[in-house]
PDB file of C-alpha atoms in Angstrom:
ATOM      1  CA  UNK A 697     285.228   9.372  56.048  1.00 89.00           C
ATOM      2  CA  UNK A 698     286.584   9.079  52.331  1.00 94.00           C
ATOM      3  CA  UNK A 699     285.400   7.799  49.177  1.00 96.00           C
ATOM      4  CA  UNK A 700     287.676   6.151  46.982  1.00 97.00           C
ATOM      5  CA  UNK A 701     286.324   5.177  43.291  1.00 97.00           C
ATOM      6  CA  UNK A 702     288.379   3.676  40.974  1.00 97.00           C
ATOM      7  CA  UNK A 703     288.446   3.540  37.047  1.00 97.00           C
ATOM      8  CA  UNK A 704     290.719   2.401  33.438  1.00 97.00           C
ATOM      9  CA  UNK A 705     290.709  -0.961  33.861  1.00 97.00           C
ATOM     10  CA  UNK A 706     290.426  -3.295  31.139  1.00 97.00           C
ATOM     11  CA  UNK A 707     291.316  -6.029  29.245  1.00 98.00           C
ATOM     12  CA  UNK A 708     295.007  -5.243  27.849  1.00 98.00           C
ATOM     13  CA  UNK A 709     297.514  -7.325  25.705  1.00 98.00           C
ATOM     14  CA  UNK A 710     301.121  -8.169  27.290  1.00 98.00           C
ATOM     15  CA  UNK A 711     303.268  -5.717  26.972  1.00 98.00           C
ATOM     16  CA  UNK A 712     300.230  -2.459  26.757  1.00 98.00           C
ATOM     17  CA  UNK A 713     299.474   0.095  28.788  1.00 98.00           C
ATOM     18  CA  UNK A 714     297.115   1.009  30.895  1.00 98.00           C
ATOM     19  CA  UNK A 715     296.537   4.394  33.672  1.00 98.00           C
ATOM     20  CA  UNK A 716     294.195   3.541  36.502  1.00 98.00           C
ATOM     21  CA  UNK A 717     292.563   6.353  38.286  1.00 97.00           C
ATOM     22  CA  UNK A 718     291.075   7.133  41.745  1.00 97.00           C
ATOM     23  CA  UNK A 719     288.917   9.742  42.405  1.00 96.00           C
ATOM     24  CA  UNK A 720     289.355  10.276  46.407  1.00 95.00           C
ATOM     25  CA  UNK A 721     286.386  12.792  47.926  1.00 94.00           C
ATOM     26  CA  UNK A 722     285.585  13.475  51.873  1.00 93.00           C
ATOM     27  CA  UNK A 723     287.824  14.077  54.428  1.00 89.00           C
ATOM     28  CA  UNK A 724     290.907  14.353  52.144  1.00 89.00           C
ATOM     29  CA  UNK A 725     292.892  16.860  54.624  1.00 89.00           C
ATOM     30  CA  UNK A 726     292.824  13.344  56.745  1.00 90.00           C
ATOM     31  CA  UNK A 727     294.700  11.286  54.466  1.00 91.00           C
ATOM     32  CA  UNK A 728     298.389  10.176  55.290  1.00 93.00           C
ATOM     33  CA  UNK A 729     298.712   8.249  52.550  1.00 95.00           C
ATOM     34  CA  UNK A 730     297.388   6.353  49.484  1.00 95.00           C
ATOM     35  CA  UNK A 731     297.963   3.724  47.340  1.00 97.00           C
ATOM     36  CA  UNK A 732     296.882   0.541  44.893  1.00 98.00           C
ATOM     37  CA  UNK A 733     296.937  -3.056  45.985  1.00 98.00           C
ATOM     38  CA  UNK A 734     295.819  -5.911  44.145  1.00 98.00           C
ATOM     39  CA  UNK A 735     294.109  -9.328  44.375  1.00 98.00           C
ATOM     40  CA  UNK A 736     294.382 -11.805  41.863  1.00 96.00           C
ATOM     41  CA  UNK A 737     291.784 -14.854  42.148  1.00 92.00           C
ATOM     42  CA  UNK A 738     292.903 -17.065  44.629  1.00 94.00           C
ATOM     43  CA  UNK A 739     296.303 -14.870  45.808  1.00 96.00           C
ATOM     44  CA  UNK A 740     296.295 -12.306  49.067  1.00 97.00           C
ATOM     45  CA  UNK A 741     295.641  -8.972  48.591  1.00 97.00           C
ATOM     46  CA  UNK A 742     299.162  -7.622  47.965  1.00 97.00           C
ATOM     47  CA  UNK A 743     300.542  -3.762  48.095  1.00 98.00           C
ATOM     48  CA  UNK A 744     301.382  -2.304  44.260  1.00 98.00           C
ATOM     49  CA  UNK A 745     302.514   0.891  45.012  1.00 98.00           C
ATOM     50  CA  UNK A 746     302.163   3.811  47.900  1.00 98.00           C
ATOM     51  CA  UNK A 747     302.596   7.179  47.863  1.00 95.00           C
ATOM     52  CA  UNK A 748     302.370   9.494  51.454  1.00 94.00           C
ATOM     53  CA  UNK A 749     301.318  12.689  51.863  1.00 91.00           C
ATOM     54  CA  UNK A 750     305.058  14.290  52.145  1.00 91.00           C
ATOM     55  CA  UNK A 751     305.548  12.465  48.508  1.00 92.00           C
ATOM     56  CA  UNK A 752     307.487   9.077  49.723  1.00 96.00           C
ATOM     57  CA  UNK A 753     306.804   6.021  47.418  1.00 98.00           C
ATOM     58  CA  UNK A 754     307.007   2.647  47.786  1.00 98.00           C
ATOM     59  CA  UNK A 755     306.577  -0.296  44.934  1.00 98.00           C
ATOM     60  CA  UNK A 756     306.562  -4.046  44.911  1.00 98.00           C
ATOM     61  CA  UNK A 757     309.143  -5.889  43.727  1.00 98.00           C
ATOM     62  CA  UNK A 758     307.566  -7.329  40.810  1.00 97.00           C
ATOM     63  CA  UNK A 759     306.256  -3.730  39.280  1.00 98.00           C
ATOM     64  CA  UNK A 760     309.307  -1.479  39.541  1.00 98.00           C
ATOM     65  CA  UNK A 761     310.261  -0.023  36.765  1.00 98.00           C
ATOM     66  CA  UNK A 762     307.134  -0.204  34.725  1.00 98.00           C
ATOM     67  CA  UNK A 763     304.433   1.485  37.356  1.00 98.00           C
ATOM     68  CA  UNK A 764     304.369   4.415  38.553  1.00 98.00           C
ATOM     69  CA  UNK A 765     302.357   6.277  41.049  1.00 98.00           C
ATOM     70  CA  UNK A 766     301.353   9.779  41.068  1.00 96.00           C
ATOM     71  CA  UNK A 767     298.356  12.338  42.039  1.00 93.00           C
ATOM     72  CA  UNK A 768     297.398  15.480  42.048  1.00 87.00           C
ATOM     73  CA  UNK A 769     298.403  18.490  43.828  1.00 73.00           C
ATOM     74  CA  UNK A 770     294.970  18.478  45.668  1.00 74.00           C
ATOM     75  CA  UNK A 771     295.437  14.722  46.819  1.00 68.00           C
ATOM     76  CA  UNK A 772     291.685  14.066  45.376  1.00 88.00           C
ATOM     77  CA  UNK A 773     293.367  11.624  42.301  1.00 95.00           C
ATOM     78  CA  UNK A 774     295.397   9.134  42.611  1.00 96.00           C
ATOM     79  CA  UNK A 775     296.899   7.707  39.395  1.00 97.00           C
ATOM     80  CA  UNK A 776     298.955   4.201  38.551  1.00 98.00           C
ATOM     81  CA  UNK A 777     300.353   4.409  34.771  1.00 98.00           C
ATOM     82  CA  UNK A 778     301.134   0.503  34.432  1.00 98.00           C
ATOM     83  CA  UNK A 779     303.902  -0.206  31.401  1.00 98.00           C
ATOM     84  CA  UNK A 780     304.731  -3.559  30.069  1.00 98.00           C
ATOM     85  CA  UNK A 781     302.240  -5.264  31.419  1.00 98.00           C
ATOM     86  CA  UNK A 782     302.561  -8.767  32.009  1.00 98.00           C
ATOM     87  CA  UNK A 783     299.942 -11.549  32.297  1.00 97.00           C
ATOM     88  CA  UNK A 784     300.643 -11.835  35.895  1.00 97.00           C
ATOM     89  CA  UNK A 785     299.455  -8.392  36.861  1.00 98.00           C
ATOM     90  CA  UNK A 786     296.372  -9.908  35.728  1.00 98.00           C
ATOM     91  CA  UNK A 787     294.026  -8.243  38.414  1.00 98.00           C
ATOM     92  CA  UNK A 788     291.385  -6.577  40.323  1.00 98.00           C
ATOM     93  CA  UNK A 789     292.948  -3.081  41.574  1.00 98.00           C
ATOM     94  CA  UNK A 790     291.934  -1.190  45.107  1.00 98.00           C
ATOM     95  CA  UNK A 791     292.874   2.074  45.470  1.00 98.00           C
ATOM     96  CA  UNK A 792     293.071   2.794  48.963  1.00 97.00           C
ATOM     97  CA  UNK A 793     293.676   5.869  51.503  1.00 96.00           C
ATOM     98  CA  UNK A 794     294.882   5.875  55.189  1.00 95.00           C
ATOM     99  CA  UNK A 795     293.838   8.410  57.273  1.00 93.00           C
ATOM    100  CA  UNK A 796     296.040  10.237  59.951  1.00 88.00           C
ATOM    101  CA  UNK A 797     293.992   7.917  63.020  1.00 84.00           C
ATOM    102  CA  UNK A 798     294.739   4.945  61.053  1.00 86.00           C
ATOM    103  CA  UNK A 799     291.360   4.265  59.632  1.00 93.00           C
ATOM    104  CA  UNK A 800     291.498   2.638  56.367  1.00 95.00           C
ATOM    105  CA  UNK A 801     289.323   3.215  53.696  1.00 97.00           C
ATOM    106  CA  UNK A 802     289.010   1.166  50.001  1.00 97.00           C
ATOM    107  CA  UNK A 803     287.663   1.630  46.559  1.00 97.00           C
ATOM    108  CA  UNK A 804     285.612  -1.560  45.654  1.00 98.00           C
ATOM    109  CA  UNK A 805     288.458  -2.067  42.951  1.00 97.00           C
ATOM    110  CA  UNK A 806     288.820  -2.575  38.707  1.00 98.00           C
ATOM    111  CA  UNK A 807     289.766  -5.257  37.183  1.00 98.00           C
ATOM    112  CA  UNK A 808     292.237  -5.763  34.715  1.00 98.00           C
ATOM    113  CA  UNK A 809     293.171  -8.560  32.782  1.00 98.00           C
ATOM    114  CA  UNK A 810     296.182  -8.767  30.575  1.00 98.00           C
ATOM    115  CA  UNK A 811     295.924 -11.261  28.036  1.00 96.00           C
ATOM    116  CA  UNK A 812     296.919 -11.822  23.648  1.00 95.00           C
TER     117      UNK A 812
END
């Protein structure tokens, strides 16, 4: 079992910054990998960026270049440092964590809006 529990999410104008957190606990020795999706109201969930445990990352399309994933060295954080945000990252955000079985485990998410 993990617990994922995200936080910095906010209301932000276009072109701000913002650094999302997720503070992972449990079973963290488990984990495989871990990343943030989003959902915007009425849209699919949709991947934002991954990270694994040997320190491979993926990002969508649409965020390269201005988000970036990280952690900590202990895997119990999981950051996304979002630059130049646009209205259309308008969001809420899951942090998530998949465990070496395949069991996947979510944060219930933060919203952030990015509007002037």
């Amino acid at each position: 079992q993990v617990r994922l529990v995200e936080s910095g999410g906010g209301l932000v104008q276009p072109g701000g910054s913002l650094r999302l957190s997720c503070a992972v606990s449990g079973d963290i020795f488990s984990i495989n990998a871990q990343g943030w999706h989003r959902q915007a109201p009425g849209k699919a969930r949709e991947l934002v960026a991954s990270i694994t445990k040997g320190g491979n990352i993926k990002y969508a399309d649409s965020v390269k270049g201005r988000f970036t994933i990280s952690r900590d060295n202990a895997m119990n954080t999981v950051y996304l440092q979002m630059n130049s945000l646009k209205s259309e990252d308008t969001a809420v955000y899951y942090c998530n964590a998949v465990l070496a079985l395949g069991s996947n485990f979510w944060g219930r998410g933060t919203q952030v809006t990015v509007s002037p």
